Structures are given as C-alpha cells and as structure tokens.
Coordinates of C-alpha atoms in Angstrom, one line a residue:
M1 CA -24.3 3.8 -25.5
T2 CA -23.9 6.8 -25.3
D3 CA -26.7 8.9 -25.8
T4 CA -29.2 8.2 -28.3
K5 CA -28.6 11.0 -31.4
N6 CA -30.5 12.6 -34.2
I7 CA -28.9 11.2 -37.4
L8 CA -29.6 11.9 -40.9
I9 CA -28.2 9.5 -44.0
I10 CA -27.7 11.0 -47.4
G11 CA -27.7 7.6 -50.1
G12 CA -29.6 4.5 -49.8
G13 CA -26.9 2.5 -51.1
F14 CA -25.5 -0.8 -49.1
S15 CA -23.3 1.5 -47.2
G16 CA -26.4 4.1 -46.3
M17 CA -28.8 0.9 -45.7
S18 CA -26.2 -0.5 -44.0
A19 CA -25.9 2.1 -41.5
A20 CA -29.0 3.2 -40.6
I21 CA -30.1 -0.3 -39.9
L22 CA -27.5 -0.6 -37.1
L23 CA -27.6 3.7 -35.3
A24 CA -31.6 2.7 -36.0
D25 CA -31.0 -0.8 -33.9
A26 CA -29.0 1.1 -31.9
G27 CA -31.9 3.3 -31.3
H28 CA -31.2 6.6 -32.9
T29 CA -33.5 8.8 -34.4
V30 CA -32.4 7.7 -38.1
D31 CA -33.3 9.9 -41.0
L32 CA -32.7 8.2 -44.4
V33 CA -33.1 10.6 -47.7
E34 CA -32.5 8.7 -51.2
I35 CA -33.0 10.8 -54.2
D36 CA -34.3 7.9 -56.2
K37 CA -37.5 7.9 -56.1
D38 CA -38.4 4.2 -56.6
W39 CA -35.1 2.3 -54.6
R40 CA -33.3 0.8 -57.1
S41 CA -30.3 -0.8 -57.4
Y42 CA -28.8 -1.8 -61.3
G43 CA -26.3 -4.0 -61.7
A44 CA -26.3 -8.1 -62.3
G45 CA -24.6 -9.7 -59.8
I46 CA -22.4 -8.7 -57.2
S47 CA -19.2 -11.2 -56.2
L48 CA -18.7 -11.6 -51.8
N49 CA -15.6 -13.0 -50.4
G50 CA -15.6 -14.1 -46.7
G51 CA -15.4 -10.9 -45.1
M52 CA -19.0 -10.3 -46.0
F53 CA -20.9 -13.0 -44.1
R54 CA -19.5 -11.1 -41.3
V55 CA -21.0 -7.6 -42.1
F56 CA -24.4 -9.8 -43.3
D57 CA -24.4 -11.4 -39.8
T58 CA -24.3 -7.8 -37.6
L59 CA -26.8 -7.0 -40.3
G60 CA -29.1 -9.7 -38.8
I61 CA -29.6 -10.7 -42.8
L62 CA -27.5 -13.6 -43.3
D63 CA -29.8 -16.2 -43.1
A64 CA -32.1 -14.4 -45.4
F65 CA -29.0 -14.3 -48.2
L66 CA -28.4 -18.3 -47.8
K67 CA -32.0 -19.2 -49.0
V68 CA -31.5 -16.1 -52.0
G69 CA -27.6 -15.8 -52.5
A70 CA -24.6 -18.5 -53.5
T71 CA -21.8 -19.3 -50.9
V72 CA -18.8 -21.3 -52.5
G73 CA -15.0 -21.9 -50.9
G74 CA -12.1 -21.4 -53.0
L75 CA -10.3 -19.6 -56.6
E76 CA -9.7 -21.2 -59.5
I77 CA -7.8 -19.4 -61.9
R78 CA -8.6 -22.2 -65.4
G79 CA -6.5 -22.1 -68.4
P80 CA -7.4 -22.4 -72.0
A81 CA -9.2 -25.7 -71.6
D82 CA -10.9 -24.8 -68.5
Q83 CA -8.0 -26.8 -66.7
V84 CA -7.8 -25.4 -63.6
L85 CA -3.9 -23.5 -63.5
A86 CA -4.3 -22.3 -59.3
H87 CA -6.4 -22.6 -56.6
L88 CA -6.8 -19.0 -54.0
P89 CA -8.9 -20.7 -51.5
T90 CA -10.7 -18.5 -49.4
P91 CA -10.8 -19.0 -45.5
S92 CA -14.4 -19.3 -44.2
L93 CA -14.9 -16.3 -41.5
H94 CA -18.4 -17.4 -40.7
P95 CA -19.7 -21.0 -39.7
K96 CA -23.0 -20.6 -41.8
A97 CA -20.7 -19.6 -44.9
Q98 CA -18.1 -20.9 -46.9
G99 CA -15.3 -18.3 -47.9
N100 CA -16.9 -16.4 -50.7
G101 CA -20.4 -16.5 -53.1
G102 CA -22.5 -14.0 -55.1
I103 CA -25.6 -12.8 -55.4
M104 CA -27.5 -10.6 -57.6
R105 CA -27.6 -7.0 -56.5
P106 CA -30.7 -6.1 -56.6
V107 CA -31.5 -8.7 -54.7
L108 CA -29.1 -8.4 -51.8
A109 CA -30.5 -4.3 -52.1
R110 CA -34.3 -5.7 -51.4
L111 CA -32.8 -7.3 -48.5
L112 CA -31.3 -4.5 -46.7
A113 CA -34.1 -2.3 -47.9
D114 CA -36.6 -4.9 -45.7
R115 CA -34.4 -4.9 -42.9
V116 CA -34.5 -1.2 -42.9
R117 CA -38.5 -0.9 -43.2
A118 CA -38.4 -3.4 -40.6
G119 CA -36.3 -0.8 -38.0
S120 CA -37.2 2.6 -37.0
T121 CA -35.6 4.4 -39.6
N122 CA -37.6 7.1 -41.3
V123 CA -37.0 6.8 -45.2
R124 CA -38.0 9.5 -47.7
L125 CA -37.4 8.6 -51.7
G126 CA -37.2 11.2 -54.6
V127 CA -35.5 13.4 -52.0
T128 CA -32.0 14.8 -51.3
F129 CA -30.1 17.8 -49.3
T130 CA -29.6 21.1 -50.7
T131 CA -27.3 22.9 -48.3
I132 CA -25.8 21.8 -45.3
D133 CA -24.8 24.2 -42.6
N134 CA -22.0 22.4 -41.1
G135 CA -21.6 23.0 -37.6
P136 CA -19.5 22.3 -34.2
T137 CA -22.1 20.9 -32.6
G138 CA -24.6 20.9 -35.2
A139 CA -26.0 20.4 -39.0
H140 CA -28.8 22.2 -39.9
V141 CA -29.8 20.8 -43.6
A142 CA -32.1 22.0 -46.4
F143 CA -33.7 19.5 -48.6
T144 CA -34.7 18.9 -52.5
D145 CA -39.2 19.3 -51.0
G146 CA -38.6 22.0 -49.4
T147 CA -38.5 21.0 -45.8
E148 CA -35.4 21.0 -43.1
G149 CA -33.9 19.6 -40.5
D150 CA -31.4 20.7 -37.9
Y151 CA -29.5 16.4 -37.0
D152 CA -26.5 16.0 -34.3
L153 CA -25.0 13.7 -37.2
V154 CA -24.7 13.4 -41.3
I155 CA -23.7 11.1 -42.8
G156 CA -22.8 10.9 -46.4
A157 CA -23.2 7.4 -48.0
D158 CA -24.6 8.6 -51.8
G159 CA -21.5 7.1 -53.7
L160 CA -18.7 8.0 -56.1
S161 CA -20.4 11.1 -57.5
S162 CA -21.6 12.1 -53.5
A163 CA -22.6 15.5 -53.7
T164 CA -22.1 15.3 -49.4
R165 CA -18.2 14.8 -50.7
R166 CA -18.1 17.8 -53.0
A167 CA -19.8 20.3 -51.0
L168 CA -18.0 19.1 -47.5
F169 CA -14.6 18.9 -49.6
P170 CA -14.5 20.5 -53.6
D171 CA -11.7 20.4 -53.4
A172 CA -11.5 16.4 -53.0
P173 CA -9.6 13.7 -55.9
K174 CA -11.9 13.5 -58.7
P175 CA -12.9 9.6 -59.6
R176 CA -10.0 8.9 -62.5
Y177 CA -10.9 6.3 -65.0
V178 CA -8.5 2.7 -64.6
G179 CA -8.2 1.6 -67.8
Q180 CA -10.2 -0.4 -68.0
A181 CA -14.2 -1.8 -67.9
V182 CA -15.8 -4.3 -67.1
W183 CA -19.1 -6.3 -68.4
R184 CA -21.1 -8.3 -67.0
A185 CA -24.2 -10.8 -67.7
V186 CA -26.5 -13.2 -65.8
L187 CA -26.6 -17.5 -66.6
P188 CA -27.7 -20.7 -65.9
R189 CA -25.4 -22.1 -62.7
L190 CA -22.8 -24.6 -64.0
A191 CA -22.6 -27.8 -62.4
H192 CA -18.8 -28.9 -63.4
L193 CA -17.5 -25.1 -61.9
P194 CA -18.1 -25.9 -58.2
T195 CA -17.0 -22.4 -57.0
V196 CA -15.4 -18.9 -58.7
A197 CA -13.0 -18.9 -61.8
M198 CA -11.1 -17.0 -63.4
W199 CA -9.3 -17.3 -66.9
M200 CA -6.4 -14.7 -67.5
G201 CA -6.1 -13.7 -71.2
P202 CA -4.1 -10.5 -73.3
S203 CA -5.9 -7.3 -72.2
L204 CA -8.9 -9.7 -71.2
K205 CA -10.2 -10.8 -67.9
A206 CA -13.1 -13.5 -67.3
G207 CA -15.0 -15.3 -64.1
I208 CA -18.0 -16.8 -62.9
T209 CA -19.2 -16.6 -60.0
P210 CA -22.5 -18.2 -58.6
V211 CA -25.0 -16.0 -56.9
S212 CA -28.0 -18.5 -56.2
D213 CA -28.1 -22.1 -56.0
T214 CA -29.6 -22.3 -60.2
Q215 CA -27.5 -18.7 -61.3
A216 CA -24.7 -17.5 -62.1
Y217 CA -23.5 -13.6 -63.4
L218 CA -20.5 -13.7 -65.5
F219 CA -17.9 -10.6 -65.3
L220 CA -15.0 -9.7 -67.9
T221 CA -12.0 -7.1 -67.3
E222 CA -11.9 -5.4 -70.9
D223 CA -8.7 -3.0 -71.6
R224 CA -9.9 0.2 -72.9
P225 CA -7.7 3.1 -73.2
T226 CA -10.1 5.9 -73.1
N227 CA -13.8 6.1 -71.5
D228 CA -15.3 6.2 -74.9
R229 CA -19.1 5.4 -74.6
V230 CA -20.6 2.0 -76.1
P231 CA -24.4 2.0 -77.3
P232 CA -26.1 0.0 -74.9
E233 CA -28.1 -1.6 -78.5
T234 CA -23.9 -2.8 -79.3
H235 CA -23.9 -4.6 -75.1
V236 CA -25.0 -8.3 -76.4
A237 CA -23.6 -8.6 -79.6
T238 CA -19.0 -7.0 -78.7
L239 CA -19.3 -9.5 -75.4
K240 CA -19.9 -12.4 -77.2
D241 CA -17.1 -10.9 -79.5
L242 CA -15.1 -10.9 -76.8
L243 CA -15.8 -14.3 -75.3
S244 CA -15.0 -15.3 -78.8
R245 CA -11.2 -14.5 -78.4
F246 CA -11.1 -16.5 -75.3
A247 CA -9.4 -20.5 -75.7
S248 CA -12.1 -21.6 -73.2
P249 CA -14.6 -24.3 -74.1
T250 CA -17.0 -22.7 -71.4
L251 CA -16.5 -19.0 -72.1
R252 CA -17.2 -19.3 -76.3
Q253 CA -20.1 -21.5 -75.4
I254 CA -21.6 -18.5 -73.2
G255 CA -20.4 -16.2 -75.7
E256 CA -22.8 -18.0 -78.4
E257 CA -25.6 -18.4 -75.7
L258 CA -25.9 -14.5 -74.5
S259 CA -28.9 -12.6 -75.2
A260 CA -31.1 -9.8 -74.5
E261 CA -32.3 -12.5 -71.9
S262 CA -28.2 -11.7 -69.6
Q263 CA -29.0 -9.1 -68.6
V264 CA -25.6 -7.9 -70.3
V265 CA -24.1 -4.5 -68.5
Y266 CA -20.8 -2.1 -69.0
R267 CA -19.3 0.1 -67.2
P268 CA -16.1 1.7 -67.1
L269 CA -13.9 1.4 -64.4
D270 CA -13.2 4.3 -61.6
Q271 CA -10.9 4.7 -58.7
M272 CA -10.9 7.3 -55.7
L273 CA -8.8 7.4 -52.2
M274 CA -10.1 10.4 -50.3
P275 CA -6.8 11.8 -47.9
R276 CA -7.9 12.5 -44.8
P277 CA -9.9 14.4 -42.8
W278 CA -13.3 11.9 -43.8
F279 CA -15.2 14.4 -41.9
E280 CA -15.6 17.9 -40.9
N281 CA -17.7 19.1 -37.8
R282 CA -20.8 17.1 -37.9
V283 CA -21.0 16.1 -41.6
V284 CA -18.6 11.9 -42.2
L285 CA -18.2 9.9 -45.5
I286 CA -18.5 6.9 -45.7
G287 CA -18.7 4.2 -48.8
D288 CA -18.1 5.3 -52.7
A289 CA -18.1 8.7 -51.3
V290 CA -15.1 8.6 -50.1
H291 CA -12.5 5.4 -50.9
A292 CA -14.1 4.1 -54.4
T293 CA -12.4 1.2 -56.1
T294 CA -12.3 -0.8 -59.2
P295 CA -14.1 -4.6 -58.5
H296 CA -10.9 -6.9 -58.9
M297 CA -10.9 -7.8 -54.9
A298 CA -14.8 -8.5 -55.2
A299 CA -14.5 -6.2 -51.7
G300 CA -16.2 -2.9 -52.8
A301 CA -19.5 -2.9 -51.1
M302 CA -18.1 -5.1 -48.4
I303 CA -15.5 -2.0 -47.2
G304 CA -18.4 0.4 -47.9
M305 CA -20.6 -2.4 -45.3
E306 CA -18.0 -1.9 -43.2
D307 CA -17.7 1.2 -42.6
A308 CA -21.2 1.4 -41.6
L309 CA -20.5 -1.2 -38.7
V310 CA -17.3 0.4 -36.8
L311 CA -18.6 3.9 -37.2
A312 CA -21.8 2.4 -35.6
E313 CA -19.7 1.2 -33.4
E314 CA -17.5 4.1 -32.2
L315 CA -21.1 6.1 -31.6
N316 CA -22.0 3.8 -29.1
R317 CA -19.0 3.9 -27.2
A318 CA -18.0 7.3 -27.5
D319 CA -19.1 11.0 -28.4
I320 CA -19.5 12.3 -31.8
D321 CA -16.2 13.8 -31.2
A322 CA -14.3 11.2 -30.4
A323 CA -16.3 8.9 -32.3
L324 CA -15.5 10.2 -35.8
P325 CA -11.6 10.6 -35.5
A326 CA -11.9 6.6 -34.4
F327 CA -13.5 5.3 -37.6
Q328 CA -11.4 6.7 -39.5
D329 CA -8.4 5.2 -37.8
R330 CA -9.7 2.3 -38.0
R331 CA -11.0 2.3 -41.6
F332 CA -8.3 4.3 -43.7
E333 CA -5.7 1.5 -44.1
R334 CA -7.8 -1.1 -45.0
C335 CA -9.8 0.7 -47.1
R336 CA -6.2 2.1 -48.6
M337 CA -5.2 -1.3 -49.1
V338 CA -8.0 -2.4 -51.1
V339 CA -7.7 0.8 -53.8
E340 CA -4.6 0.4 -54.2
N341 CA -4.0 -3.2 -54.3
S342 CA -7.3 -3.4 -56.6
G343 CA -5.4 -0.2 -59.4
R344 CA -2.5 -2.2 -59.4
L345 CA -4.2 -5.1 -60.1
A346 CA -5.8 -3.6 -62.9
E347 CA -2.2 -2.4 -64.3
I348 CA -0.9 -5.5 -63.9
E349 CA -4.1 -6.9 -67.0
Q350 CA -2.9 -3.3 -68.5
G351 CA 0.3 -5.5 -68.8
H352 CA 2.5 -3.9 -66.8
G353 CA 3.4 -6.6 -64.2
T354 CA 3.4 -10.3 -64.5
H355 CA 0.6 -13.3 -63.9
E356 CA 2.9 -13.7 -60.7
E357 CA 2.7 -10.9 -59.1
H358 CA -1.2 -10.8 -60.0
Q359 CA -2.3 -14.1 -57.7
R360 CA 0.7 -12.9 -54.9
L361 CA -1.3 -9.7 -54.7
M362 CA -4.8 -11.5 -54.6
G363 CA -3.8 -13.5 -51.8
Q364 CA -2.5 -11.2 -49.7
T365 CA -5.2 -8.9 -50.2
L366 CA -7.5 -12.1 -49.0
G367 CA -5.5 -12.6 -46.2
A368 CA -5.6 -9.5 -44.9
L369 CA -9.6 -9.0 -45.4
A370 CA -9.8 -11.7 -43.2
Q371 CA -8.5 -10.1 -40.3
P372 CA -11.0 -8.3 -37.9
I373 CA -12.2 -4.9 -38.8

C-alpha cells in the first residue's frame, strides 16, 4: 500500500459508508461527516442485482446480509393473468448468492453503519462542511460545528443534491426529472412469486421483489408529465387506485390490502450524469453526487458502492494524483451505461419504444453489469 492518507468523506449514505469501510481497513485515517444527526435511511425496499453480492463480500457484510435479506434467481415478466411472458436470466456472480434479490433499505444501512463503526472511522453526525479550500496537495475544510481540518483527500458522497458538487463544479448539470415517479410499499412475501416479477401496463409498470424470508416490496412506476407534489395523506389511496388499473389478480389483491402499515412511499425520478472530470485537485465525487440514475436497472446503489471499491483499490496502488484519474477512467463508461440505459427504459415505458426493445436493453445491461468492475 502507498503511504497512509488523511481522508474526509462527506455523506454517510451507501457510497460514503462503503468508502469509509474500505479506506479505514486499508489503514488510512478516515473522518466521515453526515448532516443527519440520526443517520437515517429513508425508503422501503431496494432491489439488488448480482454484482451487489460481490460488493457485499468485499465490504465484509455478505454473511450478515444473507441472514436478513433475500437472494433469488431470474426476472419474470408477467402478463395480465399473472402468466410468465418472459424470463430474463440473472447469472449468479458469487457462490453464496443467486443472481438478484433485495433488502429493506434501512436494514442495509444498519449493516453498513455497524461495519463502519466496527472499524477506525471517526463518524461525526449532524455535521457537514461550510467551505473547502481545495489545493493541489491537500484540502482545508471548515465544518458547521466550528471545527476545521486538513486532508490529503476529500470524497464527496453526498447524493443527488450534493453540496460538494455545487461547491466544486458550480456549472455541473442539474438533476433532470424523467417524467416518471415510483411508488413503493412493503408486503408479506408471496409464495407463488419465486423471484422478482414485473408487469407492464400502459403508463404503468409494477414489480415485486423479495427482501427477506418473510417480506417483499412492491414498486410501481407511473408516468407523470410534471413533477407535482403528491400529499402524503393521499399515498395509500392513490397507490390502491393505480394497482386497480392492472388486470393481474395478484396486483389487484395487493391493492385491496394496502394500509397505513404498508409503508407507502412516493418519489419522483431524476437522473444526472456529470461529464468528466469527476475530481479537482484533492476533491473527488462518487455515487449519486456524480451519476444519479433512475431505478430501472436496480443498479444505482450498486454502482455507487462500486465507486468506493475502485477508488480504494486505486488509492492503495498509487499516489492520489495518479489514483483519481485511474478511478475515473475505470468508472465513467460503466456508470454512463447505467444512467443512459435506465433513462432510455423510462422513455420506452412512456410510449417512445417497444416492449421488445425494453426487454433487450434490460438483458444487455444486466449482462454488462455482470462483467468485472
């Protein structure tokens, strides 16, 4: 390994926690600041494809995941009577796991946070930066709690609305609404759905992913030309209505049984791909801060966590000035593919393409994501 570095990570989401785990394990001195004093993770379930299990193994959380999450094989496209119209294979990329699966988002956040705290990372909650004086040999950072620090490297992992990105690249592209929103809800796991299932309908797409031995989560993508606010008190009733528009007996039954206990959440879908460079001097961006994708390929969290793996690898084989461009070169095309292909799937679902193209593009992207990082 090269000389140990003093590293700051801004943001305690999946990408930031992954970077903290790997860099602390490598012997670097790591500070992680997270603006949420309670270090919460919002949302229902998260779908995982096979590449994520390689990431979990590298992070040392795969065995813990297998106790609380779900791993299954294949993706089924189902018809109005719940019949299987197509089966997309999802190759296993790890001997302990099948080709895809899921977990509750707060459960995964807890696994990662426990792993971070088990290492040497200094976690500071309720704190973020106010200024970054970014020079060619280091960065001086001032924080909201009145403290300051000097770092060899600053990693911006603060998500779609990244303050680090705005400070570093004020002219960077803004997140773009794609004309769709996603609804999610938590369900009991359904015995007659052995793997991930999806239903395609006009202006709507629904799917069910197992997230544990006993639970699954529903996702429903809805075309919405404008990004209007949907009052939370209407979420359950609105999702019930959307599910009633499908002919599928399974989806209709789920809709009838939805309640306040179903943890219904709603999110408009945005995407953003920042052109290179992803770094300047001693500050680098990873995860949604630089390549936010829609969830059409279930790969947004994965590619952000892969960023952390690749960055740690490059920092452990070269000095920072060489590691940052090497990291960028390894990541840009893979992340671009996910963002652009997911965006194209959103366009197809809004009537600008065919089901055949949709299935073909999903298969091609899954195949590419199965390749080594």
